[in-house]
mmCIF file of C-alpha atoms in Angstrom:
data_model
loop_
_atom_site.group_PDB
_atom_site.id
_atom_site.type_symbol
_atom_site.label_atom_id
_atom_site.label_comp_id
_atom_site.label_asym_id
_atom_site.label_seq_id
_atom_site.Cartn_x
_atom_site.Cartn_y
_atom_site.Cartn_z
ATOM 1 C CA MET K 155 -128.987 -10.801 44.712
ATOM 2 C CA LYS K 156 -129.051 -14.582 44.396
ATOM 3 C CA LYS K 157 -126.866 -14.301 41.271
ATOM 4 C CA TYR K 158 -124.121 -12.506 43.235
ATOM 5 C CA SER K 159 -124.286 -15.025 46.091
ATOM 6 C CA ILE K 160 -123.709 -17.941 43.722
ATOM 7 C CA LEU K 161 -120.908 -16.085 41.935
ATOM 8 C CA GLY K 162 -119.290 -15.217 45.281
ATOM 9 C CA LEU K 163 -119.552 -18.815 46.444
ATOM 10 C CA LEU K 164 -117.950 -20.087 43.226
ATOM 11 C CA LEU K 165 -115.098 -17.588 43.519
ATOM 12 C CA LEU K 166 -114.569 -18.579 47.148
ATOM 13 C CA ILE K 167 -114.410 -22.290 46.232
ATOM 14 C CA ILE K 168 -111.941 -21.625 43.408
ATOM 15 C CA PHE K 169 -109.853 -19.301 45.580
ATOM 16 C CA MET K 170 -109.701 -21.821 48.463
ATOM 17 C CA GLY K 171 -108.859 -24.698 46.115
ATOM 18 C CA VAL K 172 -105.942 -22.859 44.509
ATOM 19 C CA PHE K 173 -104.383 -21.675 47.747
ATOM 20 C CA GLN K 174 -105.060 -24.858 49.674
ATOM 21 C CA GLY K 175 -103.155 -26.865 47.060
ATOM 22 C CA ASN K 176 -100.151 -24.550 47.310
ATOM 23 C CA ALA K 177 -100.161 -24.453 51.101
ATOM 24 C CA TYR K 178 -100.221 -28.211 51.591
ATOM 25 C CA GLY K 179 -98.509 -29.315 48.401
ATOM 26 C CA SER K 180 -95.172 -27.829 49.430
ATOM 27 C CA GLN K 181 -95.287 -29.521 52.836
ATOM 28 C CA ILE K 182 -95.862 -33.164 51.844
ATOM 29 C CA ASN K 183 -93.327 -35.691 53.041
ATOM 30 C CA ASP K 184 -91.742 -37.004 49.829
ATOM 31 C CA ILE K 185 -88.194 -38.368 50.199
ATOM 32 C CA ASP K 186 -87.609 -39.052 46.492
ATOM 33 C CA ASN K 187 -89.321 -35.835 45.279
ATOM 34 C CA ASP K 188 -91.485 -37.651 42.738
ATOM 35 C CA GLY K 189 -94.724 -35.954 43.813
ATOM 36 C CA VAL K 190 -96.100 -39.078 45.516
ATOM 37 C CA PRO K 191 -96.308 -38.625 49.328
ATOM 38 C CA ASN K 192 -94.355 -41.232 51.315
ATOM 39 C CA SER K 193 -97.558 -42.349 53.052
ATOM 40 C CA ILE K 194 -98.836 -43.854 49.769
ATOM 41 C CA ASP K 195 -95.514 -44.297 47.914
ATOM 42 C CA HIS K 196 -94.708 -47.999 47.425
ATOM 43 C CA CYS K 197 -91.094 -47.071 46.592
ATOM 44 C CA PRO K 198 -90.239 -44.019 48.740
ATOM 45 C CA HIS K 199 -86.570 -44.067 47.680
ATOM 46 C CA LEU K 200 -87.225 -44.495 43.925
ATOM 47 C CA GLN K 201 -88.862 -41.894 41.695
ATOM 48 C CA GLU K 202 -92.178 -42.548 39.989
ATOM 49 C CA ASP K 203 -91.753 -42.226 36.211
ATOM 50 C CA TYR K 204 -95.434 -41.712 35.259
ATOM 51 C CA ASP K 205 -95.003 -44.006 32.263
ATOM 52 C CA PRO K 206 -98.112 -43.924 30.007
ATOM 53 C CA GLN K 207 -97.017 -47.246 28.477
ATOM 54 C CA PHE K 208 -98.059 -48.927 31.727
ATOM 55 C CA GLY K 209 -101.392 -47.126 32.094
ATOM 56 C CA ASN K 210 -100.135 -44.154 34.126
ATOM 57 C CA ASN K 211 -100.317 -46.278 37.267
ATOM 58 C CA VAL K 212 -99.144 -43.939 40.029
ATOM 59 C CA ASP K 213 -97.791 -46.139 42.816
ATOM 60 C CA GLY K 214 -94.542 -44.261 43.479
ATOM 61 C CA CYS K 215 -92.402 -46.850 41.680
ATOM 62 C CA PRO K 216 -90.710 -46.680 38.293
ATOM 63 C CA ALA K 217 -92.372 -48.799 35.595
ATOM 64 C CA ASP K 218 -89.362 -51.118 35.284
ATOM 65 C CA PHE K 219 -89.216 -51.673 39.054
ATOM 66 C CA ILE K 220 -88.009 -55.077 40.246
ATOM 67 C CA PRO K 221 -89.347 -55.349 43.797
ATOM 68 C CA TRP K 222 -86.565 -57.421 45.300
ATOM 69 C CA HIS K 223 -83.198 -55.722 45.109
ATOM 70 C CA ASP K 224 -81.100 -55.604 48.264
ATOM 71 C CA SER K 225 -77.765 -53.813 47.833
ATOM 72 C CA ASP K 226 -76.578 -54.336 51.427
ATOM 73 C CA PHE K 227 -77.874 -57.933 51.781
ATOM 74 C CA ASP K 228 -79.786 -57.267 55.006
ATOM 75 C CA ALA K 229 -83.027 -58.883 53.734
ATOM 76 C CA ILE K 230 -84.795 -55.503 53.502
ATOM 77 C CA PRO K 231 -85.498 -54.515 49.872
ATOM 78 C CA ASP K 232 -83.842 -51.259 48.800
ATOM 79 C CA HIS K 233 -87.152 -49.584 47.931
ATOM 80 C CA ILE K 234 -88.237 -49.665 51.611
ATOM 81 C CA ASP K 235 -84.739 -49.667 53.191
ATOM 82 C CA ASN K 236 -83.918 -46.293 54.787
ATOM 83 C CA CYS K 237 -80.193 -47.131 54.500
ATOM 84 C CA PRO K 238 -79.917 -49.245 51.327
ATOM 85 C CA ALA K 239 -76.102 -49.180 51.308
ATOM 86 C CA VAL K 240 -75.625 -50.047 55.012
ATOM 87 C CA LYS K 241 -76.671 -53.337 56.624
ATOM 88 C CA GLU K 242 -79.308 -53.470 59.404
ATOM 89 C CA THR K 243 -77.946 -54.702 62.759
ATOM 90 C CA TYR K 244 -80.999 -56.797 63.833
ATOM 91 C CA ASN K 245 -80.852 -56.170 67.562
ATOM 92 C CA LYS K 246 -84.610 -55.780 68.160
ATOM 93 C CA ILE K 247 -84.342 -51.986 67.957
ATOM 94 C CA GLN K 248 -86.089 -50.659 64.827
ATOM 95 C CA ASP K 249 -85.091 -53.742 62.846
ATOM 96 C CA ASP K 250 -87.512 -52.965 60.016
ATOM 97 C CA ASP K 251 -85.978 -49.606 59.001
ATOM 98 C CA GLY K 252 -82.918 -51.112 57.298
ATOM 99 C CA CYS K 253 -80.425 -48.960 59.206
ATOM 100 C CA PRO K 254 -77.863 -50.018 61.782
ATOM 101 C CA ASP K 255 -78.853 -48.847 65.215
ATOM 102 C CA SER K 256 -75.963 -46.636 66.211
ATOM 103 C CA LEU K 257 -77.113 -43.400 67.736
ATOM 104 C CA SER K 258 -75.680 -40.126 66.521
ATOM 105 C CA TYR K 259 -75.958 -36.560 67.664
ATOM 106 C CA SER K 260 -74.909 -33.602 65.520
ATOM 107 C CA GLY K 261 -73.056 -35.939 63.180
ATOM 108 C CA LYS K 262 -70.971 -37.442 65.992
ATOM 109 C CA ALA K 263 -71.524 -41.039 67.033
ATOM 110 C CA ILE K 264 -72.707 -41.584 70.578
ATOM 111 C CA PRO K 265 -70.626 -44.361 72.153
ATOM 112 C CA ASP K 266 -72.176 -47.795 72.573
ATOM 113 C CA THR K 267 -69.222 -49.865 73.791
ATOM 114 C CA ASP K 268 -71.057 -53.204 73.974
ATOM 115 C CA ASN K 269 -72.946 -52.649 70.658
ATOM 116 C CA ASP K 270 -76.324 -53.562 72.124
ATOM 117 C CA GLY K 271 -78.056 -50.493 70.671
ATOM 118 C CA ILE K 272 -78.281 -48.716 74.043
ATOM 119 C CA ALA K 273 -75.994 -45.680 74.282
ATOM 120 C CA ASP K 274 -73.379 -45.857 77.047
ATOM 121 C CA PHE K 275 -74.830 -42.834 78.862
ATOM 122 C CA LEU K 276 -78.181 -44.700 79.166
ATOM 123 C CA ASP K 277 -76.698 -48.193 79.581
ATOM 124 C CA THR K 278 -76.507 -49.521 83.153
ATOM 125 C CA CYS K 279 -73.884 -52.068 82.001
ATOM 126 C CA PRO K 280 -72.010 -50.309 79.151
ATOM 127 C CA THR K 281 -69.441 -53.109 78.723
ATOM 128 C CA GLN K 282 -71.937 -56.010 78.774
ATOM 129 C CA SER K 283 -74.527 -56.499 76.013
ATOM 130 C CA GLU K 284 -78.214 -56.502 76.853
ATOM 131 C CA THR K 285 -80.025 -59.823 76.581
ATOM 132 C CA PHE K 286 -83.135 -58.969 74.525
ATOM 133 C CA ASN K 287 -85.611 -61.452 75.969
ATOM 134 C CA GLY K 288 -88.462 -59.308 77.253
ATOM 135 C CA LEU K 289 -87.011 -58.986 80.765
ATOM 136 C CA ASP K 290 -85.673 -55.478 81.540
ATOM 137 C CA ASP K 291 -84.596 -55.027 77.905
ATOM 138 C CA LYS K 292 -84.025 -51.285 78.270
ATOM 139 C CA ASP K 293 -81.507 -51.355 81.134
ATOM 140 C CA GLY K 294 -78.566 -52.426 78.942
ATOM 141 C CA CYS K 295 -77.576 -55.361 81.157
ATOM 142 C CA PRO K 296 -77.622 -59.069 80.430
ATOM 143 C CA ASP K 297 -80.287 -60.895 82.406
ATOM 144 C CA LYS K 298 -79.193 -63.475 84.937
ATOM 145 C CA SER K 299 -81.140 -66.689 85.372
ATOM 146 C CA ILE K 300 -83.545 -66.604 88.259
ATOM 147 C CA VAL K 301 -82.935 -69.454 90.697
ATOM 148 C CA THR K 302 -86.170 -71.065 91.806
ATOM 149 C CA ASN K 303 -87.019 -73.913 94.121
ATOM 150 C CA ASP K 304 -89.175 -75.595 91.477
ATOM 151 C CA THR K 305 -87.663 -79.089 91.587
ATOM 152 C CA ASP K 306 -90.376 -80.738 89.471
ATOM 153 C CA ARG K 307 -90.234 -77.946 86.850
ATOM 154 C CA ASP K 308 -93.978 -77.468 86.660
ATOM 155 C CA GLY K 309 -93.743 -73.698 86.882
#
């Protein structure tokens, strides 16, 4: 009886291993389809070449990878730039993704008249750019100076 239990356990382990690999393997997030999941891929937009000449080092990058190439000159290297051909806008809204921050819906651009990164339908002041200074930065309006009676400027 013990012999059948061990055999059954081994078959179960093999069976689970085969089907688990297929179930999860097809669902990994891999933009460049090189088999290296984006979560550990050092170059998510460039395919790994699995070059044995360089010790089969699987880092998600091609062996001849030069880490600093910036096609759109936005200071975000192409290998981590989600939009390597389009310049980042640097308006304090997702500035590390490499993409300009214009909103789109179903392929149509959502208007942002003042180009502050806040869509007109959410923007309290759609014709005046937001002042990104930590004070009501999500309302879409420039911030006015607060007048105080602090004549000696000690706060």
